[in-house]
Amino acid sequence: MGRKGGASVMTKEKKCIDNQKWFIVLRDKLFSPIEPVRTREKMPFKAIEWVAVIGISLFYALFAFGNLGTSDTPQTSMEIPKNQALEFEVPQEAGKISTVCWSYWEMPQESFKVEVRPDSESEWIPVDKFGKESIFGCWKCCVLPGFESQVRIIHDANDVSLREVLLLDFGGNALLPVNSNEYPELFDEQEMAPKEFNSYTSFYFDEFYYGPTAYEYINGLEPFERTHPPMGKNIIALGILLFGYTPFAIRFFGTLLGVFMLPLIYLMARNLVRHRGIAAFAMFIFAFDFMHFTQTRIATIDVYITFFIIVMYYFMERYLNMSFYDTSLKKTWIPLGCCGIAFGFGVATKWTGFYAGLGLAILFFARVIRYYREYRYACSDPEGTTNDMEHGQIIAKFKGNTIKTICFCVVFYVMIPFVIYLLSYIPFVDVNNAGLFDKMIANQKYMFEYHSQANFYNEYTSRWYEWPLMIRPMGYYVANVGGIARQGVYAMGNPLVWWVGIPAFFYTLYSTIKRKAKAPAFLCVGYLAQYLPWVFVSRPTFIYHYFTSVPFVVLMIGYWFLQIKEKTVEKKILDEKSFGALLFIYAVAAYGLFQLFLPVISGETFSIYYVEDYLHWLKEWDFCLRK
């Protein structure tokens, strides 16, 4: 017994010693002294750069704003009390009603019914009933089974506004009812009725929720969409206030921020790789990535969270290359504070902003550790000087500047984001919770329950490991417009961005681990902070969830290509001009693919034979063929 007890004690002591050794090794690795580095000098911004950045941005904007959405939709409205029947009759000589359409802007709480009868002596016959999911859009049409003289619409929702009613004969000609003077607001903008109902003239995909919710914010109505924080819908509402309630208006700011993303990508790439040509290349291939194009032209909130994430990491990258040992502390706080404000706007748009926040925290505390390691280096020779920085000054500044900076971060990454988040709920109406704080808390509970219980699988559902490979593009709008003609808006990536991004990531990860370089480490943290959490998400997911990772994909491609350039030039395989020519050819090829796939990512009309001949690369790339 004594021997066993003694052996047990010795084993525990040995484990304790081993653990201490591991701690010492870890401490020495993480906190070993390192030579202090000065704030990095800024690269001068040349005139040619202004030309490139503005030129690429404007060139892309031509595509982004082209056929974005109609700005001609009915604006006058008529309030319809609950259960009131709207009856319309056309004169016999005018023709018969074949189709009834209406423009309806709010998200209905209940449903609509359409009924018809051949004359005033007959009973009303139900034709179709539209639930709250199917009714909404800029316009909704009900094709009648026959040709009738009288039609009526009945709804059982409260405080509903109809914008316009359109009665069509078999030839698509508008018919004016004899009692149109009873509903003047419903027949005063007939010329605004579109000839075709499609993604240009109507809302599609989740615009059905975000557009009406923004409209409800403006008008003090209880919002239908409550599954995400309000900031994204607040921005959509700004478009409505500027341009009216139209497809163009709800998409405007998302498309504009899609353009603004491009200079930010250029600046971030420029700061990371210190190469103007590579930065312009990264900016260009991001501009003509399919996901960037499609996702910024639809009025959903993913464009806003992606924009704020780019802003966050741009300013964090700037902060990481500054040092409070040789620069005014308050000056280092400028990019750090801007990053925190962008973080606040991000989480107030979508909870995935917290993923970005985790990456920012890793980068920030890595910088704090580096400050400490530089401090230890200075302590080894208090009278010395390194890189024109006196060790005595480093020793004197470390503790105070570190504590002040951490306190600054508490304000700008906790308190201010909380205030931004709370204030985003000002236009949010909750009939059960009038107070700003109360309705915010109540909605957090609702959002958590919704996302934890979400179970909406469909044919476009895809897992995280499928996204970079683009196994399953997502159809936002799919329509058969007759014969072999189709229309569609699909979310996917440019193969020369997404597929090439896979080896680029592994090379960047390798450089982080083996070379311990700062630029690839920054990119890996940013990319994995957005991508890795989806590995653990069990709810249904879709390819557009990868959009927040795409900015880091193009930056990793830029970093990888720079390393290739340096090695090929060093070994005299290529010279600078030859490599620049190859980059140009690659960018042109990426643009060529953008043009090739443009019909299926923009809503244009195309032939099924075009898909079969040129686009059906993979099994699931059967754009509209099944429609």
mmCIF file of C-alpha atoms in Angstrom, residues 402-554:
data_model
loop_
_atom_site.group_PDB
_atom_site.id
_atom_site.type_symbol
_atom_site.label_atom_id
_atom_site.label_comp_id
_atom_site.label_asym_id
_atom_site.label_seq_id
_atom_site.Cartn_x
_atom_site.Cartn_y
_atom_site.Cartn_z
ATOM 1 C CA THR A 402 -2.079 49.700 -22.279
ATOM 2 C CA ILE A 403 -4.570 50.353 -19.482
ATOM 3 C CA LYS A 404 -5.916 53.467 -21.220
ATOM 4 C CA THR A 405 -6.272 51.616 -24.534
ATOM 5 C CA ILE A 406 -8.155 48.717 -22.937
ATOM 6 C CA CYS A 407 -10.476 51.179 -21.183
ATOM 7 C CA PHE A 408 -10.945 52.930 -24.532
ATOM 8 C CA CYS A 409 -11.944 49.592 -26.058
ATOM 9 C CA VAL A 410 -14.491 48.964 -23.306
ATOM 10 C CA VAL A 411 -16.139 52.222 -24.348
ATOM 11 C CA PHE A 412 -15.888 51.744 -28.124
ATOM 12 C CA TYR A 413 -16.440 47.983 -28.359
ATOM 13 C CA VAL A 414 -18.992 47.478 -25.575
ATOM 14 C CA MET A 415 -20.714 50.671 -24.488
ATOM 15 C CA ILE A 416 -20.987 52.517 -27.810
ATOM 16 C CA PRO A 417 -22.029 49.381 -29.764
ATOM 17 C CA PHE A 418 -24.683 48.760 -27.113
ATOM 18 C CA VAL A 419 -25.976 52.316 -27.535
ATOM 19 C CA ILE A 420 -25.983 51.945 -31.343
ATOM 20 C CA TYR A 421 -27.793 48.626 -31.013
ATOM 21 C CA LEU A 422 -30.377 50.095 -28.644
ATOM 22 C CA LEU A 423 -30.967 53.234 -30.716
ATOM 23 C CA SER A 424 -31.512 51.131 -33.840
ATOM 24 C CA TYR A 425 -34.791 50.063 -32.202
ATOM 25 C CA ILE A 426 -36.242 53.594 -32.162
ATOM 26 C CA PRO A 427 -38.446 53.021 -35.267
ATOM 27 C CA PHE A 428 -39.253 49.458 -34.154
ATOM 28 C CA VAL A 429 -42.868 49.201 -32.931
ATOM 29 C CA ASP A 430 -43.829 46.590 -30.350
ATOM 30 C CA VAL A 431 -47.429 46.885 -29.149
ATOM 31 C CA ASN A 432 -46.608 44.806 -26.075
ATOM 32 C CA ASN A 433 -43.475 46.720 -25.055
ATOM 33 C CA ALA A 434 -43.507 50.491 -25.413
ATOM 34 C CA GLY A 435 -40.144 51.234 -23.808
ATOM 35 C CA LEU A 436 -37.030 51.280 -25.997
ATOM 36 C CA PHE A 437 -35.077 48.935 -23.743
ATOM 37 C CA ASP A 438 -38.059 46.627 -23.157
ATOM 38 C CA LYS A 439 -38.824 46.124 -26.839
ATOM 39 C CA MET A 440 -35.137 45.549 -27.583
ATOM 40 C CA ILE A 441 -34.896 42.839 -24.902
ATOM 41 C CA ALA A 442 -38.159 41.227 -26.020
ATOM 42 C CA ASN A 443 -36.925 41.030 -29.594
ATOM 43 C CA GLN A 444 -33.632 39.413 -28.541
ATOM 44 C CA LYS A 445 -35.656 36.582 -27.031
ATOM 45 C CA TYR A 446 -37.745 36.303 -30.183
ATOM 46 C CA MET A 447 -34.680 36.251 -32.456
ATOM 47 C CA PHE A 448 -32.919 33.635 -30.362
ATOM 48 C CA GLU A 449 -35.965 31.356 -30.341
ATOM 49 C CA TYR A 450 -36.460 31.818 -34.075
ATOM 50 C CA HIS A 451 -32.887 30.992 -35.074
ATOM 51 C CA SER A 452 -32.563 28.110 -32.612
ATOM 52 C CA GLN A 453 -35.744 26.502 -33.944
ATOM 53 C CA ALA A 454 -35.446 27.436 -37.636
ATOM 54 C CA ASN A 455 -36.219 24.476 -39.868
ATOM 55 C CA PHE A 456 -36.815 25.748 -43.400
ATOM 56 C CA TYR A 457 -34.974 23.291 -45.613
ATOM 57 C CA ASN A 458 -35.480 23.610 -49.367
ATOM 58 C CA GLU A 459 -33.756 22.656 -52.604
ATOM 59 C CA TYR A 460 -31.154 25.415 -52.133
ATOM 60 C CA THR A 461 -30.098 24.460 -48.608
ATOM 61 C CA SER A 462 -26.346 23.842 -48.469
ATOM 62 C CA ARG A 463 -23.699 23.137 -45.860
ATOM 63 C CA TRP A 464 -20.631 25.226 -45.064
ATOM 64 C CA TYR A 465 -18.193 22.881 -46.819
ATOM 65 C CA GLU A 466 -20.134 23.212 -50.093
ATOM 66 C CA TRP A 467 -19.926 26.998 -50.317
ATOM 67 C CA PRO A 468 -16.329 27.539 -51.528
ATOM 68 C CA LEU A 469 -16.880 24.800 -54.114
ATOM 69 C CA MET A 470 -20.171 26.382 -55.229
ATOM 70 C CA ILE A 471 -21.883 23.012 -55.267
ATOM 71 C CA ARG A 472 -25.350 24.513 -54.962
ATOM 72 C CA PRO A 473 -26.101 28.061 -56.204
ATOM 73 C CA MET A 474 -29.209 29.634 -54.697
ATOM 74 C CA GLY A 475 -32.103 30.842 -56.806
ATOM 75 C CA TYR A 476 -33.561 34.110 -55.543
ATOM 76 C CA TYR A 477 -35.858 34.595 -58.507
ATOM 77 C CA VAL A 478 -36.728 31.957 -61.096
ATOM 78 C CA ALA A 479 -39.368 32.432 -63.793
ATOM 79 C CA ASN A 480 -40.568 30.749 -66.967
ATOM 80 C CA VAL A 481 -41.471 33.619 -69.273
ATOM 81 C CA GLY A 482 -42.667 31.462 -72.145
ATOM 82 C CA GLY A 483 -41.285 28.773 -74.418
ATOM 83 C CA ILE A 484 -37.549 28.376 -73.920
ATOM 84 C CA ALA A 485 -37.182 31.826 -72.325
ATOM 85 C CA ARG A 486 -36.307 32.063 -68.642
ATOM 86 C CA GLN A 487 -35.400 34.692 -66.076
ATOM 87 C CA GLY A 488 -33.405 34.156 -62.913
ATOM 88 C CA VAL A 489 -31.320 35.724 -60.180
ATOM 89 C CA TYR A 490 -28.881 33.225 -58.672
ATOM 90 C CA ALA A 491 -26.395 33.657 -55.843
ATOM 91 C CA MET A 492 -23.000 32.059 -56.426
ATOM 92 C CA GLY A 493 -19.374 33.059 -56.810
ATOM 93 C CA ASN A 494 -17.025 33.707 -59.697
ATOM 94 C CA PRO A 495 -15.051 30.451 -60.212
ATOM 95 C CA LEU A 496 -11.822 32.438 -60.655
ATOM 96 C CA VAL A 497 -12.414 33.914 -57.206
ATOM 97 C CA TRP A 498 -14.015 31.186 -55.121
ATOM 98 C CA TRP A 499 -12.242 28.128 -56.511
ATOM 99 C CA VAL A 500 -8.862 29.845 -56.620
ATOM 100 C CA GLY A 501 -9.553 31.116 -53.118
ATOM 101 C CA ILE A 502 -9.306 27.563 -51.754
ATOM 102 C CA PRO A 503 -5.560 27.032 -52.444
ATOM 103 C CA ALA A 504 -5.001 30.710 -51.626
ATOM 104 C CA PHE A 505 -6.403 30.106 -48.142
ATOM 105 C CA PHE A 506 -4.210 27.070 -47.517
ATOM 106 C CA TYR A 507 -1.125 28.959 -48.675
ATOM 107 C CA THR A 508 -2.058 31.888 -46.431
ATOM 108 C CA LEU A 509 -2.574 29.523 -43.509
ATOM 109 C CA TYR A 510 0.802 27.904 -44.228
ATOM 110 C CA SER A 511 2.474 31.327 -44.278
ATOM 111 C CA THR A 512 0.853 32.169 -40.962
ATOM 112 C CA ILE A 513 2.078 29.005 -39.252
ATOM 113 C CA LYS A 514 5.514 28.572 -40.834
ATOM 114 C CA ARG A 515 6.588 32.113 -41.635
ATOM 115 C CA LYS A 516 4.704 33.805 -38.787
ATOM 116 C CA ALA A 517 4.004 36.726 -41.101
ATOM 117 C CA LYS A 518 1.543 39.391 -39.960
ATOM 118 C CA ALA A 519 -0.402 39.934 -43.194
ATOM 119 C CA PRO A 520 -1.437 36.283 -43.707
ATOM 120 C CA ALA A 521 -2.230 35.961 -39.988
ATOM 121 C CA PHE A 522 -4.550 38.954 -40.253
ATOM 122 C CA LEU A 523 -6.280 37.425 -43.286
ATOM 123 C CA CYS A 524 -6.662 33.997 -41.703
ATOM 124 C CA VAL A 525 -8.187 35.442 -38.546
ATOM 125 C CA GLY A 526 -10.630 37.572 -40.529
ATOM 126 C CA TYR A 527 -11.609 34.741 -42.860
ATOM 127 C CA LEU A 528 -11.988 32.053 -40.209
ATOM 128 C CA ALA A 529 -13.869 34.381 -37.854
ATOM 129 C CA GLN A 530 -16.579 34.672 -40.508
ATOM 130 C CA TYR A 531 -16.464 31.141 -41.890
ATOM 131 C CA LEU A 532 -15.582 28.783 -39.037
ATOM 132 C CA PRO A 533 -18.665 29.465 -36.841
ATOM 133 C CA TRP A 534 -20.900 28.058 -39.584
ATOM 134 C CA VAL A 535 -19.286 24.656 -39.036
ATOM 135 C CA PHE A 536 -21.157 24.464 -35.729
ATOM 136 C CA VAL A 537 -24.514 25.777 -36.974
ATOM 137 C CA SER A 538 -27.141 23.039 -37.214
ATOM 138 C CA ARG A 539 -29.994 25.129 -38.645
ATOM 139 C CA PRO A 540 -30.508 25.278 -42.443
ATOM 140 C CA THR A 541 -27.852 27.376 -44.157
ATOM 141 C CA PHE A 542 -27.366 28.752 -47.658
ATOM 142 C CA ILE A 543 -24.526 29.811 -49.910
ATOM 143 C CA TYR A 544 -25.135 33.532 -49.323
ATOM 144 C CA HIS A 545 -23.921 33.067 -45.740
ATOM 145 C CA TYR A 546 -20.433 32.861 -47.279
ATOM 146 C CA PHE A 547 -20.639 36.438 -48.576
ATOM 147 C CA THR A 548 -19.032 37.926 -45.450
ATOM 148 C CA SER A 549 -15.974 35.727 -46.084
ATOM 149 C CA VAL A 550 -15.517 36.698 -49.737
ATOM 150 C CA PRO A 551 -13.627 39.988 -49.073
ATOM 151 C CA PHE A 552 -10.966 37.962 -47.274
ATOM 152 C CA VAL A 553 -10.907 35.430 -50.122
ATOM 153 C CA VAL A 554 -9.913 38.077 -52.677
#
